[in-house]
Tab-separated table of C-alpha atoms in Angstrom:
chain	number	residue	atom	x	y	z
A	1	UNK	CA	-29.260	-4.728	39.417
A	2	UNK	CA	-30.478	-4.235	35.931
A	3	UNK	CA	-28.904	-6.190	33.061
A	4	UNK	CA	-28.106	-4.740	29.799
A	5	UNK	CA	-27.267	-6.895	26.560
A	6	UNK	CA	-24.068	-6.009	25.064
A	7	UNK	CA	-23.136	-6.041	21.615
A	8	UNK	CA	-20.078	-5.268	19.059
A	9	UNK	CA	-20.523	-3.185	15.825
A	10	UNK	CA	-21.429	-5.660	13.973
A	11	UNK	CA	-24.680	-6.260	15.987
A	12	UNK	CA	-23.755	-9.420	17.606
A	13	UNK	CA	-24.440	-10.073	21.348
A	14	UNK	CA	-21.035	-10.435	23.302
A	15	UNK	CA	-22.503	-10.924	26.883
A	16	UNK	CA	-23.629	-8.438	29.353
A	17	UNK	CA	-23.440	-5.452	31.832
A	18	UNK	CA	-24.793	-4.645	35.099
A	19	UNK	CA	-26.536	-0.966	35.463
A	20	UNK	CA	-28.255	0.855	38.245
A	21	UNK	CA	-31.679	-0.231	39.533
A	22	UNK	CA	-32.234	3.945	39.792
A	23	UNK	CA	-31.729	4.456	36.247
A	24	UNK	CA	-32.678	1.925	34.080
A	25	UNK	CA	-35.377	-0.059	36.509
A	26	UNK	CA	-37.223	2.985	38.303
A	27	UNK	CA	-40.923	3.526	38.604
A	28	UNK	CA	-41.789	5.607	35.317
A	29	UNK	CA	-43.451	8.592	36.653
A	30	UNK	CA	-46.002	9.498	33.600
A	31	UNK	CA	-47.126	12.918	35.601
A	32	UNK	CA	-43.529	13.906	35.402
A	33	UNK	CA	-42.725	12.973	31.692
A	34	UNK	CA	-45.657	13.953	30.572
A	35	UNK	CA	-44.651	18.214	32.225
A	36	UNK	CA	-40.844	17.888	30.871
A	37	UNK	CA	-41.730	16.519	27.311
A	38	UNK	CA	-44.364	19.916	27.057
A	39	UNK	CA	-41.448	22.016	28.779
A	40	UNK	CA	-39.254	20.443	25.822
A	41	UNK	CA	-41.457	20.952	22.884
A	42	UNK	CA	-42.509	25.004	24.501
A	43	UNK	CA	-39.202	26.107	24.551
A	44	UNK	CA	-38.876	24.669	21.145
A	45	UNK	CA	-41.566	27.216	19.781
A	46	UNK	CA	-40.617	30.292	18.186
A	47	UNK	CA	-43.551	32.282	19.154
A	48	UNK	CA	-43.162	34.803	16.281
A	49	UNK	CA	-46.871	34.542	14.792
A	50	UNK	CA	-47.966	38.271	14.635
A	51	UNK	CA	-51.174	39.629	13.241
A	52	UNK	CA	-52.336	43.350	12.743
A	53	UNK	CA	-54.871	45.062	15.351
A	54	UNK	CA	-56.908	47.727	14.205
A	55	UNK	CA	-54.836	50.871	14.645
A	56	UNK	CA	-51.443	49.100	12.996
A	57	UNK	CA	-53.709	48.211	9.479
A	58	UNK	CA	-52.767	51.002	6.582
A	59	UNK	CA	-55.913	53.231	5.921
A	60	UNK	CA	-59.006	53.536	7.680
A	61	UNK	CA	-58.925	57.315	8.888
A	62	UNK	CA	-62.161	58.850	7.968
A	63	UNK	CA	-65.469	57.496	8.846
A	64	UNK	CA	-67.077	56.033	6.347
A	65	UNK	CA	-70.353	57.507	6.415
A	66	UNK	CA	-72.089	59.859	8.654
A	67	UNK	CA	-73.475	58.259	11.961
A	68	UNK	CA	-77.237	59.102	11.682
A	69	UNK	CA	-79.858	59.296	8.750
A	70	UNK	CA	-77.920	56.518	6.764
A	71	UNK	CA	-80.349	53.723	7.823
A	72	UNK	CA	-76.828	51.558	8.425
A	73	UNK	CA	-75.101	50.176	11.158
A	74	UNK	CA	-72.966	53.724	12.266
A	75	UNK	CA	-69.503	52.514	11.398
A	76	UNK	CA	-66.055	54.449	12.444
A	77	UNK	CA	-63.552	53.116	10.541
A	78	UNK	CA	-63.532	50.645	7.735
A	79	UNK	CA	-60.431	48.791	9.495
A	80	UNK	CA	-62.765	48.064	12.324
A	81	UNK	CA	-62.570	43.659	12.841
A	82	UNK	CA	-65.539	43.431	11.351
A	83	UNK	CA	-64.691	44.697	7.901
A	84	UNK	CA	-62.831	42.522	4.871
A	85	UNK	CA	-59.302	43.778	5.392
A	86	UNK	CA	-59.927	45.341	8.749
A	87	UNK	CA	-57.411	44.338	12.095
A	88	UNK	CA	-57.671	41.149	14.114
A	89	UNK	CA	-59.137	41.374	16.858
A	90	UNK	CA	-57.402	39.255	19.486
A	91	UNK	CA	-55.143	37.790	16.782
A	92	UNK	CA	-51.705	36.365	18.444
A	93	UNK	CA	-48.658	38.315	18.735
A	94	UNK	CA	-45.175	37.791	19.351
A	95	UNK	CA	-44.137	35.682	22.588
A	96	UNK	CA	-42.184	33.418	24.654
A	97	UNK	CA	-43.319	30.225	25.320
A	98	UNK	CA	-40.928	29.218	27.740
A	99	UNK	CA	-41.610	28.220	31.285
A	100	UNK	CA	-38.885	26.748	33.560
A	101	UNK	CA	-39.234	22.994	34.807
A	102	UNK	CA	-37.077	22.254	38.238
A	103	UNK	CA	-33.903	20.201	37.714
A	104	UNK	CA	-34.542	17.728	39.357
A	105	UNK	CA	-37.919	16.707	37.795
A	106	UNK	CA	-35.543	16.728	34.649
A	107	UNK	CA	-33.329	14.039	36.299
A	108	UNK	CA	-35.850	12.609	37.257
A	109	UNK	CA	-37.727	12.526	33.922
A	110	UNK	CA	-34.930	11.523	32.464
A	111	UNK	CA	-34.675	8.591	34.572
A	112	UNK	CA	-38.077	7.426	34.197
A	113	UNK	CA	-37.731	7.777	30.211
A	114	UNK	CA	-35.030	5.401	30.255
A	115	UNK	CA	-36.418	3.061	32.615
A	116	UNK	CA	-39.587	2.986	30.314
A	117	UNK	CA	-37.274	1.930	27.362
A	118	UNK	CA	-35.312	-0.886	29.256
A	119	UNK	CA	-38.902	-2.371	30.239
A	120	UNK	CA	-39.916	-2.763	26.617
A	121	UNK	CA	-36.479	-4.054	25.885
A	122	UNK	CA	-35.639	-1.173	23.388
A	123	UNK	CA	-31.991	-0.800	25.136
A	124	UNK	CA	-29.291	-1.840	23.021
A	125	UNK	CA	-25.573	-1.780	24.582
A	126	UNK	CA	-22.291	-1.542	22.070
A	127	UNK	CA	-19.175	-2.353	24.010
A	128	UNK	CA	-16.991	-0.368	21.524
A	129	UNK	CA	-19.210	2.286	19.923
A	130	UNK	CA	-16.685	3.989	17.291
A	131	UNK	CA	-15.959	4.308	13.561
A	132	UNK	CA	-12.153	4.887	12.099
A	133	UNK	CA	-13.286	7.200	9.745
A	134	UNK	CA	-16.844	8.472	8.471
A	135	UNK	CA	-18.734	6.395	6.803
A	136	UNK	CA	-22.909	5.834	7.056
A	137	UNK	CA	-22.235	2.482	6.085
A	138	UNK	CA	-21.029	0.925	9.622
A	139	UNK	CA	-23.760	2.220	11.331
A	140	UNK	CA	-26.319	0.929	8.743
A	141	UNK	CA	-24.317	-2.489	9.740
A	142	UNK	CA	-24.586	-1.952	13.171
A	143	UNK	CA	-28.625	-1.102	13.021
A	144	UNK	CA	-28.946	-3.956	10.812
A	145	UNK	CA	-26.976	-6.712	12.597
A	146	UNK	CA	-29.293	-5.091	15.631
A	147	UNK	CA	-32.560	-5.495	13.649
A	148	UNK	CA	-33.683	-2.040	14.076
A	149	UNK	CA	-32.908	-0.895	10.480
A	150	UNK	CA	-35.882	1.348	9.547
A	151	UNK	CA	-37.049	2.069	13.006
A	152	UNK	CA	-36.302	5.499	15.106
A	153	UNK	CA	-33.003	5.135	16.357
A	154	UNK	CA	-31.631	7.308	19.328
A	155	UNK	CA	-27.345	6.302	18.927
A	156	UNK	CA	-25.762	7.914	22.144
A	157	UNK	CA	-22.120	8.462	22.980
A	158	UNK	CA	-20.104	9.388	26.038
A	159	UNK	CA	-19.201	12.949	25.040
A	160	UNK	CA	-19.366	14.425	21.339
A	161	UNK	CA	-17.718	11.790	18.464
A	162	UNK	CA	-17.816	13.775	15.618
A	163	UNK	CA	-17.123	10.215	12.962
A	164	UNK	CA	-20.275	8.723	14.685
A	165	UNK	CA	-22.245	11.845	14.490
A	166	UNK	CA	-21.722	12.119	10.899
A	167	UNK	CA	-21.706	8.892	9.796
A	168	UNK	CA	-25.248	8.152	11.499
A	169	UNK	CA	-26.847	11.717	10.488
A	170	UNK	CA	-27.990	10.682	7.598
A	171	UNK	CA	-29.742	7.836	7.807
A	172	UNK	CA	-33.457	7.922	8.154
A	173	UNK	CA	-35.033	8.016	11.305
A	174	UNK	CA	-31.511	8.080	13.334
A	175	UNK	CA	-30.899	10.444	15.890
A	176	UNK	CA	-26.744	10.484	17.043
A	177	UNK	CA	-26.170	12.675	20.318
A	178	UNK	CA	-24.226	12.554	22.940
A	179	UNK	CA	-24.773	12.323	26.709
A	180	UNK	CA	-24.137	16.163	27.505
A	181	UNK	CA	-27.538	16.599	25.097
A	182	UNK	CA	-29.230	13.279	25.884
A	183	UNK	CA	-32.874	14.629	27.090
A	184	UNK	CA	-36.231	13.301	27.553
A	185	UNK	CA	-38.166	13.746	24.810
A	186	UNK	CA	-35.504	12.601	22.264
A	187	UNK	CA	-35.537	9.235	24.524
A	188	UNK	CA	-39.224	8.706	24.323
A	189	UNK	CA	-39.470	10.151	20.645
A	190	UNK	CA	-37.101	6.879	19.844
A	191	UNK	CA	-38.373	2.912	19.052
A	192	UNK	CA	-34.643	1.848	20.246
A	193	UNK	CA	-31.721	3.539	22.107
A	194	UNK	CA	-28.258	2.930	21.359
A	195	UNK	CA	-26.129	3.406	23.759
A	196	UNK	CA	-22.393	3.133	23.680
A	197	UNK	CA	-20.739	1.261	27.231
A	198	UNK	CA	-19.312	4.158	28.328
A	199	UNK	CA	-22.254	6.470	27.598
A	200	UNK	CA	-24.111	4.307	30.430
A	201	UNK	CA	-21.455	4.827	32.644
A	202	UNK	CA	-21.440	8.051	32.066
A	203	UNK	CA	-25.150	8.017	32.325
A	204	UNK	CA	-25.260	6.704	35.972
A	205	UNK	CA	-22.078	8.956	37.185
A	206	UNK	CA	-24.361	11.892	35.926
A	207	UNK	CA	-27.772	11.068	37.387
A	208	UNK	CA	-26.812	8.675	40.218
């Protein structure tokens, strides 16, 4: 079984925790990552870039000159792509960039993403992950007493905690989610993940 530190709020180690070999100690499947974090990041796209082809630009109607005798290039419409405030041609226009990635490559992903964290020992534990009321300052205790003050946090709870989430939001570099949310790229994007106890329960009920 994998073992996971555990700590109290004020960063200090308390003992340990035993978590599931599948989850936290898997093979890390780069192939797999690798198509769920460019899944993530395409659906994140808004895909409304737009240019103007040749028929939508304002003007252009009559040809500019007459096709022969000139001693020019024959030309049919000064909005032609080749002209200074002409269309695009083959410019982008609005799209989806979504694509759908199976379930359980997510899972799957997911698990690998974590398992890639607890090998570099970025894992932290909190037994009791909660704040009485909102205030940034006990987090910024709890990353400091961690050592990870300055460095990308990822702070996961159970299920939404709306004091933690807005306590931690505005400190640099901190990410607070939940596990309903928790995903892969947000897990790789992180130097540390904080994770309360029962979000790793949680955790292993939902991906065991």
């Amino acid at each position: 079984m994998a073992k996971l530190a555990l700590y109290n709020m004020d960063g200090v180690k308390t003992g340990s925790m035993e978590a599931s070999d599948a989850i936290f100690a898997a093979e890390v499947n780069t192939n797999v990552l690798h198509q769920v974090v460019v899944n993530y990041l395409a659906c994140q796209r808004q895909g409304t870039q737009s240019t103007k082809t040749r028929t939508e630009v304002r003007g252009g109607g009559a040809k500019p000159w007459r096709q022969k005798g000139t001693g020019r290039a024959r030309q049919g419409s000064i909005r032609a792509p080749q002209w200074t405030g002409g269309g695009v041609a083959l410019g982008p226009k609005p799209r989806s960039y979504r694509f759908s990635v199976n379930k359980k490559v997510k899972r799957l992903a997911l698990k690998s993403a974590l398992s890639a964290k607890y090998n570099e020992y970025e894992i932290y534990v909190v037994e009791n992950l909660s704040v009485d009321e909102i205030k940034t300052a006990k987090i910024a205790a709890l990353l400091k007493g961690l050592e990870v003050a300055g460095k990308k946090a990822l702070i996961v709870t159970a299920a939404a905690d709306e004091k933690v989430y807005k306590s931690a939001r505005n400190i640099k570099n901190v990410n607070p989610t939940h596990v309903g949310t928790l995903n892969t790229y947000d897990v790789l994007n992180s130097n540390v993940v904080i994770l309360s106890k029962d979000a790793v329960e949680k955790i292993e009920e939902v991906l065991a």
